[in-house]
Short mmCIF file of C-alpha atoms and ligand atoms in Angstrom, two decimals:
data_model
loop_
_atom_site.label_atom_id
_atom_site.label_comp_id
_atom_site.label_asym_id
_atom_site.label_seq_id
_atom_site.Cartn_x
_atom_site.Cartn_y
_atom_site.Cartn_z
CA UNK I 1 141.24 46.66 118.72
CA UNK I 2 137.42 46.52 117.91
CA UNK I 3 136.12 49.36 119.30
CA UNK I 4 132.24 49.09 120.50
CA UNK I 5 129.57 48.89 117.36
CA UNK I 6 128.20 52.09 118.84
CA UNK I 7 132.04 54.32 118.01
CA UNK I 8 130.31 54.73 114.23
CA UNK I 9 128.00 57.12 115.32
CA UNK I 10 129.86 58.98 117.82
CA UNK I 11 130.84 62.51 116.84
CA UNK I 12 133.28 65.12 118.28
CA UNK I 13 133.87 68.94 118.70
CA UNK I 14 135.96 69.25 115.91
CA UNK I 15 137.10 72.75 117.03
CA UNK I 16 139.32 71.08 119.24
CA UNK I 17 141.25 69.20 115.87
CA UNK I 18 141.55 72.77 114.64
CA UNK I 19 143.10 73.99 118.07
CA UNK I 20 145.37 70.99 117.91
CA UNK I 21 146.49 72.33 114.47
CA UNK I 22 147.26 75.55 115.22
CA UNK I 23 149.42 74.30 118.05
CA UNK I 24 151.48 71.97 115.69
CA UNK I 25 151.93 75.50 113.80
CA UNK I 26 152.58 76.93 116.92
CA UNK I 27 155.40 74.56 117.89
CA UNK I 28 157.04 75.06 113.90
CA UNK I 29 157.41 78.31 114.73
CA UNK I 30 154.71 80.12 112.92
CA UNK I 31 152.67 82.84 114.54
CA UNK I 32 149.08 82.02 115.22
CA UNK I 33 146.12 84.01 116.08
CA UNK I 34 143.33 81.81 118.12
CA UNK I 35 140.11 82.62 116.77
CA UNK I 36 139.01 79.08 116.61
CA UNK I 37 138.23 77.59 120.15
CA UNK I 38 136.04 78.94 123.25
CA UNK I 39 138.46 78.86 125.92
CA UNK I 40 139.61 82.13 127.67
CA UNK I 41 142.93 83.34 128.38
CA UNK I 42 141.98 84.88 130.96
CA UNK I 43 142.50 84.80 134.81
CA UNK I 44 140.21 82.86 137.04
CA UNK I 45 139.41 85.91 139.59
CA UNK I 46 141.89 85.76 143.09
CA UNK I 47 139.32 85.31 144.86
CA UNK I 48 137.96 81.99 143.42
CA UNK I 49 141.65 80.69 143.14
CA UNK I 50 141.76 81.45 147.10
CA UNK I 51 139.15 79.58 148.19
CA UNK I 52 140.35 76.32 146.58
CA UNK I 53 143.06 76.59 147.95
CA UNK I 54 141.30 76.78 151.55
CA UNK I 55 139.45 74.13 150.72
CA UNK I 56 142.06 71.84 149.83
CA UNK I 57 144.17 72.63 153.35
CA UNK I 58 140.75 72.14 155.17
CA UNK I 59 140.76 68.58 153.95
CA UNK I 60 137.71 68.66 151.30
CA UNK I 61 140.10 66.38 149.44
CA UNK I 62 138.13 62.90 149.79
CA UNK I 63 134.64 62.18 147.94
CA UNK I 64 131.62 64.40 148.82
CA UNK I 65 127.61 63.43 147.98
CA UNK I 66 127.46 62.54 144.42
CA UNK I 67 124.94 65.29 144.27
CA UNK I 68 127.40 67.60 145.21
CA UNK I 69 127.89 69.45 148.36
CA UNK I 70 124.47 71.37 149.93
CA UNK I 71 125.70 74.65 150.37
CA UNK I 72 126.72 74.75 146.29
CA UNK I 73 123.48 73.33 145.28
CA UNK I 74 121.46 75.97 147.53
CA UNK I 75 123.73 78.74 146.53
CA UNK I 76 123.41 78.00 142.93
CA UNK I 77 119.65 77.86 142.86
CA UNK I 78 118.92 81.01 144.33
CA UNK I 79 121.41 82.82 142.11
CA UNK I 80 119.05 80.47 139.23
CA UNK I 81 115.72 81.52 140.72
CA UNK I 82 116.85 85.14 141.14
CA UNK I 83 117.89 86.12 137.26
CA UNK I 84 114.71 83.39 135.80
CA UNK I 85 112.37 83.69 138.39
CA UNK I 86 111.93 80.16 139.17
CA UNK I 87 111.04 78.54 142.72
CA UNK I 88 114.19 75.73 142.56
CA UNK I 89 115.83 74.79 145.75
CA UNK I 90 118.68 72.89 146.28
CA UNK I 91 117.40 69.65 145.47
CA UNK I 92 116.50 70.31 142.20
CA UNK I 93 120.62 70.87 141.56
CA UNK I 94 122.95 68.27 140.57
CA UNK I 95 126.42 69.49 140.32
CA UNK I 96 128.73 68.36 137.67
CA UNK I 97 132.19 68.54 136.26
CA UNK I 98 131.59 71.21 133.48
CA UNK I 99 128.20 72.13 131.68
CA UNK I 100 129.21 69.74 129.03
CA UNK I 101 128.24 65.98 130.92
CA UNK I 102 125.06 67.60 131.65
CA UNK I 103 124.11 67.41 127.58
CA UNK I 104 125.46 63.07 128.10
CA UNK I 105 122.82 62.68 131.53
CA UNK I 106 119.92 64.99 129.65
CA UNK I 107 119.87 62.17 127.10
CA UNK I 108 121.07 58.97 129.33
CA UNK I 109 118.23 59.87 131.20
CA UNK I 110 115.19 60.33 128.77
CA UNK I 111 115.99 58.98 125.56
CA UNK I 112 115.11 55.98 124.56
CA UNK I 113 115.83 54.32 121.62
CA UNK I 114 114.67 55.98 118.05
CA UNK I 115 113.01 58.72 119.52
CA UNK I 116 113.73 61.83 117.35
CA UNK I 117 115.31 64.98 119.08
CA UNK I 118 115.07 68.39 117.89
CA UNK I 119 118.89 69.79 117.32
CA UNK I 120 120.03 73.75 116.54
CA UNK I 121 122.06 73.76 113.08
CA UNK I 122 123.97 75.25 113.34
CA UNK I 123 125.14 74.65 116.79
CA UNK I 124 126.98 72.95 119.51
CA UNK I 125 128.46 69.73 117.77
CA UNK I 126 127.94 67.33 120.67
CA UNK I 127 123.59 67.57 120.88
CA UNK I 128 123.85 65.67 117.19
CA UNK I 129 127.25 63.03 118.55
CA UNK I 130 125.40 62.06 121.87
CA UNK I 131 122.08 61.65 120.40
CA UNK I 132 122.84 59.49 117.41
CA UNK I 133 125.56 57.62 120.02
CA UNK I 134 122.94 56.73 122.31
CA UNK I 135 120.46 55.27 119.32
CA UNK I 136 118.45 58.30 118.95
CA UNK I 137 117.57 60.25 116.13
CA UNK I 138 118.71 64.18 115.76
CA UNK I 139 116.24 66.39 113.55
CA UNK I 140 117.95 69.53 113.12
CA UNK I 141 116.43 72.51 113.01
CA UNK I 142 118.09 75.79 111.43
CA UNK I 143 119.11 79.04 112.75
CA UNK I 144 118.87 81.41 109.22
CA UNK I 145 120.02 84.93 108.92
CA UNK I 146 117.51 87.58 109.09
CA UNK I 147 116.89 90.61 110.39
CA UNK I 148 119.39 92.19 113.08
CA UNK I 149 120.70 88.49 113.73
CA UNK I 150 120.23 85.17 113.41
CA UNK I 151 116.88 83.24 114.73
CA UNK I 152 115.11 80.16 114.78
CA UNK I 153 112.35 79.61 112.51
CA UNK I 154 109.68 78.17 115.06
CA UNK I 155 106.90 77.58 112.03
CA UNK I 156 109.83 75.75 110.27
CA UNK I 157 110.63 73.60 113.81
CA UNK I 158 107.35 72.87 114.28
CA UNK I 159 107.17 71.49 110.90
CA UNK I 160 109.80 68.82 111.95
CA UNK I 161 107.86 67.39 114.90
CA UNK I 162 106.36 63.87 114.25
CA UNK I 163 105.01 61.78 117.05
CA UNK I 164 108.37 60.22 117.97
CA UNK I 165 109.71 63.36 119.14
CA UNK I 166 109.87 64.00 122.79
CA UNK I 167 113.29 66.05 123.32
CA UNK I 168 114.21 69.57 122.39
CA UNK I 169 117.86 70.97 122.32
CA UNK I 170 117.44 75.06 123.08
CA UNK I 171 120.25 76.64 123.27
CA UNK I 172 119.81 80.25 123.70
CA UNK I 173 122.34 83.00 123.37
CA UNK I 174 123.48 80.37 120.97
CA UNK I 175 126.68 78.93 119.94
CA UNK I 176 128.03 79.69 116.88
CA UNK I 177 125.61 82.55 116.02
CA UNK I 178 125.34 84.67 119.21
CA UNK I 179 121.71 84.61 118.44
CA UNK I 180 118.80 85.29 120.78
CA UNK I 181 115.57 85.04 120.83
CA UNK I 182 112.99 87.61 121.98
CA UNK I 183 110.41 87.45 124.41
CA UNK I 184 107.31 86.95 121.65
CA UNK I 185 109.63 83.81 120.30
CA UNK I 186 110.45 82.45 123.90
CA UNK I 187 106.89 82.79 124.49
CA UNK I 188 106.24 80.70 120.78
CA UNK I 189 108.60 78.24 121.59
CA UNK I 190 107.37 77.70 125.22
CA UNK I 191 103.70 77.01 123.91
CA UNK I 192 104.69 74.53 121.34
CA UNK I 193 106.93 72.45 123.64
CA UNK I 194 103.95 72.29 126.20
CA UNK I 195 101.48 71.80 123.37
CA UNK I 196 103.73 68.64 121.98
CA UNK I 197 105.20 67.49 125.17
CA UNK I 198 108.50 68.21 124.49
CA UNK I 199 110.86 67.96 127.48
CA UNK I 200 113.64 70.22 126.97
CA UNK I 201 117.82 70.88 127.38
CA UNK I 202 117.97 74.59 128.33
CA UNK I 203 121.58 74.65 127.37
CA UNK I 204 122.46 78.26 128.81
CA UNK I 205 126.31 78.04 128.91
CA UNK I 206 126.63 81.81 127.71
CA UNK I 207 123.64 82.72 129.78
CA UNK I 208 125.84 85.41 131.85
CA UNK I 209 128.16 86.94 129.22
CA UNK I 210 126.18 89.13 127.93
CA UNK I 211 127.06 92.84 127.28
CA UNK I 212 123.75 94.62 126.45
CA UNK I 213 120.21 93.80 127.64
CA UNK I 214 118.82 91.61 129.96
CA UNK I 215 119.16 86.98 129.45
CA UNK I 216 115.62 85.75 129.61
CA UNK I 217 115.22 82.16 130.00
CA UNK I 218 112.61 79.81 128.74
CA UNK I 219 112.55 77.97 131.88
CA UNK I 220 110.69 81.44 133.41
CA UNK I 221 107.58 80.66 130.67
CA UNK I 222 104.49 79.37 133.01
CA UNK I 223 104.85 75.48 132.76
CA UNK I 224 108.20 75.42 131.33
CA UNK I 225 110.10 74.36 134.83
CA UNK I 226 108.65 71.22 134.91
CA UNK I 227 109.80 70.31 131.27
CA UNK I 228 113.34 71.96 131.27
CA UNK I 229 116.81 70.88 132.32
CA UNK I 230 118.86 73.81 132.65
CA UNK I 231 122.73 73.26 131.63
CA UNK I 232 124.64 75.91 134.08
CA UNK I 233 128.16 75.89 133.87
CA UNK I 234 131.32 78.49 135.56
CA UNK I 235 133.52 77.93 132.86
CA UNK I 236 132.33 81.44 130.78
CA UNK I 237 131.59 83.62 133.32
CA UNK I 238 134.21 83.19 135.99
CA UNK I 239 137.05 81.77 133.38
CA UNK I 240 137.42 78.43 134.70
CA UNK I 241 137.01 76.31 131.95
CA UNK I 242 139.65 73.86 132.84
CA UNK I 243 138.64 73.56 136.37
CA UNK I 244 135.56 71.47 135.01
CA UNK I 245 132.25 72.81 136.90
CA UNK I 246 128.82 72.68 136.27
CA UNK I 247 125.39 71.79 136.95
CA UNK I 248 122.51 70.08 136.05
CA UNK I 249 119.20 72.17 137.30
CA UNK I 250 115.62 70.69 136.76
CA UNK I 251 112.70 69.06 137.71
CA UNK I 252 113.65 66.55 140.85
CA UNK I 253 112.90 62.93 139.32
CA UNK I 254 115.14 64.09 136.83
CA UNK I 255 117.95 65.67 138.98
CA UNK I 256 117.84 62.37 140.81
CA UNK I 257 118.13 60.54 137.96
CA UNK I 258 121.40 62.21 136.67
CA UNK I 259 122.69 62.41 140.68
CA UNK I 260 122.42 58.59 139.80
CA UNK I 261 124.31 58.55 136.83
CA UNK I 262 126.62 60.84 138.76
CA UNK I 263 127.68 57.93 140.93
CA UNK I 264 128.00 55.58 138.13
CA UNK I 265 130.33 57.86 136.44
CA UNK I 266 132.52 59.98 138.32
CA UNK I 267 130.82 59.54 141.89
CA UNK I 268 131.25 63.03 142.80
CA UNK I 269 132.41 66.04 141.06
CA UNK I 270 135.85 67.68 142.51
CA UNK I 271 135.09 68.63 146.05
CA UNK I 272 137.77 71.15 146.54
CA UNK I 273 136.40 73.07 143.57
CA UNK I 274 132.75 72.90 144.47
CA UNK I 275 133.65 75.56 147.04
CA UNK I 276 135.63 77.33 144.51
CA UNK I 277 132.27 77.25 142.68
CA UNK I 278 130.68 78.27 146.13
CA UNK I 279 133.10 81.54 146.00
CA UNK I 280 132.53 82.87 143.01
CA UNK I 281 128.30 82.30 143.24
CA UNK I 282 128.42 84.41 146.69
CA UNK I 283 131.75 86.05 147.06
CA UNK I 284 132.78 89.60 145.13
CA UNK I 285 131.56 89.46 141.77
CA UNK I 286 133.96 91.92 140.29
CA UNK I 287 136.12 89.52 138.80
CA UNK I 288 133.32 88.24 136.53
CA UNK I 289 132.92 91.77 136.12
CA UNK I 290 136.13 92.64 134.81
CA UNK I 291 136.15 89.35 132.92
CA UNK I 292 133.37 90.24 130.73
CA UNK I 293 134.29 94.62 130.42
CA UNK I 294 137.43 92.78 128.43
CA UNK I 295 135.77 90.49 126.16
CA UNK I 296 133.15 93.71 125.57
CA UNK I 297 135.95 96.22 124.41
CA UNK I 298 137.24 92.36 122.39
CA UNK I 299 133.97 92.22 120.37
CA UNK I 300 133.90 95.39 119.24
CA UNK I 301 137.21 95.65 118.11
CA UNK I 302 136.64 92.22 116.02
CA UNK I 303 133.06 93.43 114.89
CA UNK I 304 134.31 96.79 113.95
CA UNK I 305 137.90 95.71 111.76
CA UNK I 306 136.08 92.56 110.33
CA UNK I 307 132.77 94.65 109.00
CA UNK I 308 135.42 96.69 107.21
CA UNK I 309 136.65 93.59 105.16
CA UNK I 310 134.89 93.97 101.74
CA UNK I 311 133.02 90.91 101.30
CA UNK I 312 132.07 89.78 105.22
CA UNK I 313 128.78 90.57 106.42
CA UNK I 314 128.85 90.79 110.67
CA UNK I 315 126.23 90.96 112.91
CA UNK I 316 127.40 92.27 116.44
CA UNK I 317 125.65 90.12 119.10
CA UNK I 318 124.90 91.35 122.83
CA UNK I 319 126.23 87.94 123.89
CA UNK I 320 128.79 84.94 123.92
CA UNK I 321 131.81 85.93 123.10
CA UNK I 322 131.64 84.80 119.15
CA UNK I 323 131.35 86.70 115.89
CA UNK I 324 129.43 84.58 112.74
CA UNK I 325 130.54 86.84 109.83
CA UNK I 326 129.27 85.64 106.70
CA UNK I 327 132.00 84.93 103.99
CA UNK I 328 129.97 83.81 100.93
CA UNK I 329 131.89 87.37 99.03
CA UNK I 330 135.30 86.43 99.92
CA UNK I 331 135.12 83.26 99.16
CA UNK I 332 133.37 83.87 96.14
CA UNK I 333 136.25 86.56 95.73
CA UNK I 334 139.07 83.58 96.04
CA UNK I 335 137.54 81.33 93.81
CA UNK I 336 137.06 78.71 96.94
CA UNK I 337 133.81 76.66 96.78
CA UNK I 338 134.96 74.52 99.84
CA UNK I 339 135.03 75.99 103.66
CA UNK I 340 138.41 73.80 104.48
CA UNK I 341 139.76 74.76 101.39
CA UNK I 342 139.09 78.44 102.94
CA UNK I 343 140.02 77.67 106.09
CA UNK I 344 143.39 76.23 105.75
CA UNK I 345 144.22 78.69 102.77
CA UNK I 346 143.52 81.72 105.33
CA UNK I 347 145.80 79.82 108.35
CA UNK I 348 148.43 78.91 105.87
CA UNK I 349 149.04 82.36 104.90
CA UNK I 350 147.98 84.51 107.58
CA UNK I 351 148.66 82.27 110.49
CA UNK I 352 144.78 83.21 111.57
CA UNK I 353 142.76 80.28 112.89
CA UNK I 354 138.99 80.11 113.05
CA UNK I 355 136.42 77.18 112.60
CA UNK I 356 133.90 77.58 109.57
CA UNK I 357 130.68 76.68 109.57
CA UNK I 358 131.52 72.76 108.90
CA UNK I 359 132.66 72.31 112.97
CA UNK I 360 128.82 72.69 114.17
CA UNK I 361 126.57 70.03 112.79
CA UNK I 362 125.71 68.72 110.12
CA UNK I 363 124.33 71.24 107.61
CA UNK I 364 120.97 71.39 106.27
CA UNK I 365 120.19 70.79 102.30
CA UNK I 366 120.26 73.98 100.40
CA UNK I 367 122.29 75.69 102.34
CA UNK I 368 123.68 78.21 100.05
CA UNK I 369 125.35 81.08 102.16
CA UNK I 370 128.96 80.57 104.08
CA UNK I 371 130.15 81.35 107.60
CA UNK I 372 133.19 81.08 109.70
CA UNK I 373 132.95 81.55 113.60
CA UNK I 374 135.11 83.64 115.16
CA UNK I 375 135.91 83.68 118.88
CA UNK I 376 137.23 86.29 120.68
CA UNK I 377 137.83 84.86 124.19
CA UNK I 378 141.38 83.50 123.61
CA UNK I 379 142.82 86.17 121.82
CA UNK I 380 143.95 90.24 123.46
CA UNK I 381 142.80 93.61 121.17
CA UNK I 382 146.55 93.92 119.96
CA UNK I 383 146.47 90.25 118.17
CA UNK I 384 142.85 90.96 117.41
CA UNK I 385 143.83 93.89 115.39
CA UNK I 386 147.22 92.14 113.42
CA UNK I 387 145.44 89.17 113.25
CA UNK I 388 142.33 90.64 111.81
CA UNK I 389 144.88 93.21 109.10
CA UNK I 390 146.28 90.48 107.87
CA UNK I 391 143.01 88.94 107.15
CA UNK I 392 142.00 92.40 105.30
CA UNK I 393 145.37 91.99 103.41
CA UNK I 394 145.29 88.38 102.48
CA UNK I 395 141.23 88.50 101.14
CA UNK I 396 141.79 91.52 99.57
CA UNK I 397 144.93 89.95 97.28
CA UNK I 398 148.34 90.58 99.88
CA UNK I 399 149.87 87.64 101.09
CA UNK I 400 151.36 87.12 103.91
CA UNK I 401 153.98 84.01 104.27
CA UNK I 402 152.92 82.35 107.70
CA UNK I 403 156.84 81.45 108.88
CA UNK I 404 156.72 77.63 109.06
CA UNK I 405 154.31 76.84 106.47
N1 PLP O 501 127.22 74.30 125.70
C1 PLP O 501 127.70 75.15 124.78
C2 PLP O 501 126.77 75.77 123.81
C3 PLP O 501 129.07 75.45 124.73
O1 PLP O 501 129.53 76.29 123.81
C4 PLP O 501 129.93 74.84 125.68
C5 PLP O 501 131.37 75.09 125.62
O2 PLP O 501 131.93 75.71 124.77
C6 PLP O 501 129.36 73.97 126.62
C7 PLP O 501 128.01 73.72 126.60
C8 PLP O 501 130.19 73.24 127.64
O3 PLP O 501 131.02 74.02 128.38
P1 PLP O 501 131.71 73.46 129.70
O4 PLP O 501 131.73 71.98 129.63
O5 PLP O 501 133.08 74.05 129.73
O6 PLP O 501 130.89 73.93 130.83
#
């Protein structure tokens, strides 16, 4: 079979290879402990399960607008314009199934051939797969470890820009790092994008799991709603990754656009679960609630037995529900040079599985320091803690014999 010319350039989320691992462990015999993927194990609240199921007996079983249905798409941008203070209505909504197509129709939709795109390194591994796929060009820029956190160099972003770039990939409260940036840098990063006409992918999947402070978008910058396309997405907040529901929020010309692509591609997202969707946007919230008070009491548990390893460096973030310890001692410690080398020598002996820093984009030259990521939304405190002690064991000498390996 010749697959399409266009297959060389397409990438993948390589976490999911690693999950797909750990299961063929899994079905040897050997104990794992998930660190490695951002699925949760948790329970989609009752309530949101419930109104599915009404849906489905009322008949919303056949197609519905490829826009999605009204009372989702009004629902959805008042909860937007109440927590970002934007003025969106329904028509500036485009529902989808899951946050992820909305990162395919950003690009589909504005980028044409060879025009350069600004891309987090780390970061989400399908911004730098899509672009290239679709013939354009990803310039990364890096998130570095400084004080408190990770952040985004803006000086060092803007230094990237050359007059074939018109997109930007923002992706705050950011995936792998947990970073976020302050209101002084949101304000920074809002002026440049205006000042080079940058339209923008407000990728805000963890936007709502957050366990200290208060999410500030850069849509809510003066003059950034017109440039930004919001990527919303239930999966995180109300545990329904595997339902597939999301949305695409922006400017209208542009929501039309991707309502367009919409019915080229799937013609309508899942009707049933749109009023799932509708539920848990306007129903009680204390599912979500409860949802995130567990992965709270997860982080810390993971923050607080990983900064004892000697060797890893942690910084606790107030969101997403991931952990970017830096390993550069350990490995050091092991003799390993090489992150799968790391990787695999960690899982084969401990039965822990994470990603490194290899599963999100391509990394810049000179990168000197190493990082795993470590999720925490798959995994309970009891397997946190054995998973995490026999991580202390195995990188301070002890080994551990993972049963089928
Ligand atoms: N964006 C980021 C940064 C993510 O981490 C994810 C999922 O892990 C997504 C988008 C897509 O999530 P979903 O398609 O489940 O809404």
């Amino acid at each position: 079979m010749n697959l399409a010319l266009r297959f060389a350039k397409l990438g993948t989320e390589t976490a999911f290879a690693v999950a797909a691992e750990a299961r063929s462990y899994m079905d040897r015999g050997a104990r794992i402990f998930p660190f490695h993927l951002g699925d949760i194990d948790l329970k989609t609240p009752e309530n949101i399960i419930e109104a599915a199921n009404r849906a489905m007996r009322e008949g919303k079983t056949g197609y519905c607008s490829n826009y999605g249905i009204p009372e989702l798409r009004e629902a959805l941008a008042e909860d937007i314009n109440g927590s970002h203070g934007t003025s969106y209505s329904g028509y500036n909504v485009a529902i989808q199934p899951g946050g992820k197509p909305v990162i395919q129709k950003f690009f589909l939709s504005l980028m044409n051939p060879g025009d350069e795109v600004l891309i987090p390194t780390p970061g989400y591994p399908i911004y730098e797969s899509i672009v290239s796929f679709h013939g354009g060009k990803p310039v990364l820029y890096p998130y570095r470890e400084g004080k408190g956190g990770f952040h985004l160099d803006i000086d060092d972003l803007e230094k990237r820009i050359t007059p074939a770039t018109r997109l930007l990939v923002f992706n705050d409260l950011h995936n792998p790092t947990g970073a976020e940036e302050d209101e002084q840098s949101l304000a920074a990063l809002s002026e440049l994008a205006q000042r080079h006409n940058l339209l923008v992918l407000c990728d805000e999947a963890y936007f709502d799991i957050r366990y200290e402070g208060q999410s500030r978008s850069l849509v809510s910058f003066p003059g950034m709603e017109e440039r930004c396309l919001i990527l919303y997405t239930f999966s995180k907040k109300y545990a329904m990754t595997g339902w597939r529901l999301g949305a695409a929020v922006g400017p209208r010309e542009l929501v039309d656009g991707i309502a367009k692509l919409n019915v080229n591609d799937e013609s309508c997202s899942n009707h049933f679960v749109q009023y799932a969707g509708l539920e848990a946007l306007t129903g009680p919230q204390d599912g979500s609630k409860a949802i995130l008070s567990t992965l709270r009491q997860r982080r810390d548990r993971c923050h607080e037995l990983l900064s004892a390893i000697p060797g890893i460096h942690c910084f606790r973030p107030n969101a997403t529900f991931y952990l970017f310890p830096n390993v550069t001692g350990v490995m050091k410690r092991l003799g390993l040079e090489d992150y799968e080398a790391f990787r695999k020598a960690v899982l084969d002996a401990t039965g822990v599985s994470f990603c490194t820093r290899l599963h999100f984009g391509t990394p810049l030259p000179g990168e000197r320091e190493r990082y795993i990521r470590l999720s925490y939304s798959g995994i309970d405190l009891e397997a946190i803690r054995e998973g995490i002690d026999k991580l202390r064991s195995f990188l301070g000498g002890e080994r551990h014999k993972v049963k089928s390996a």
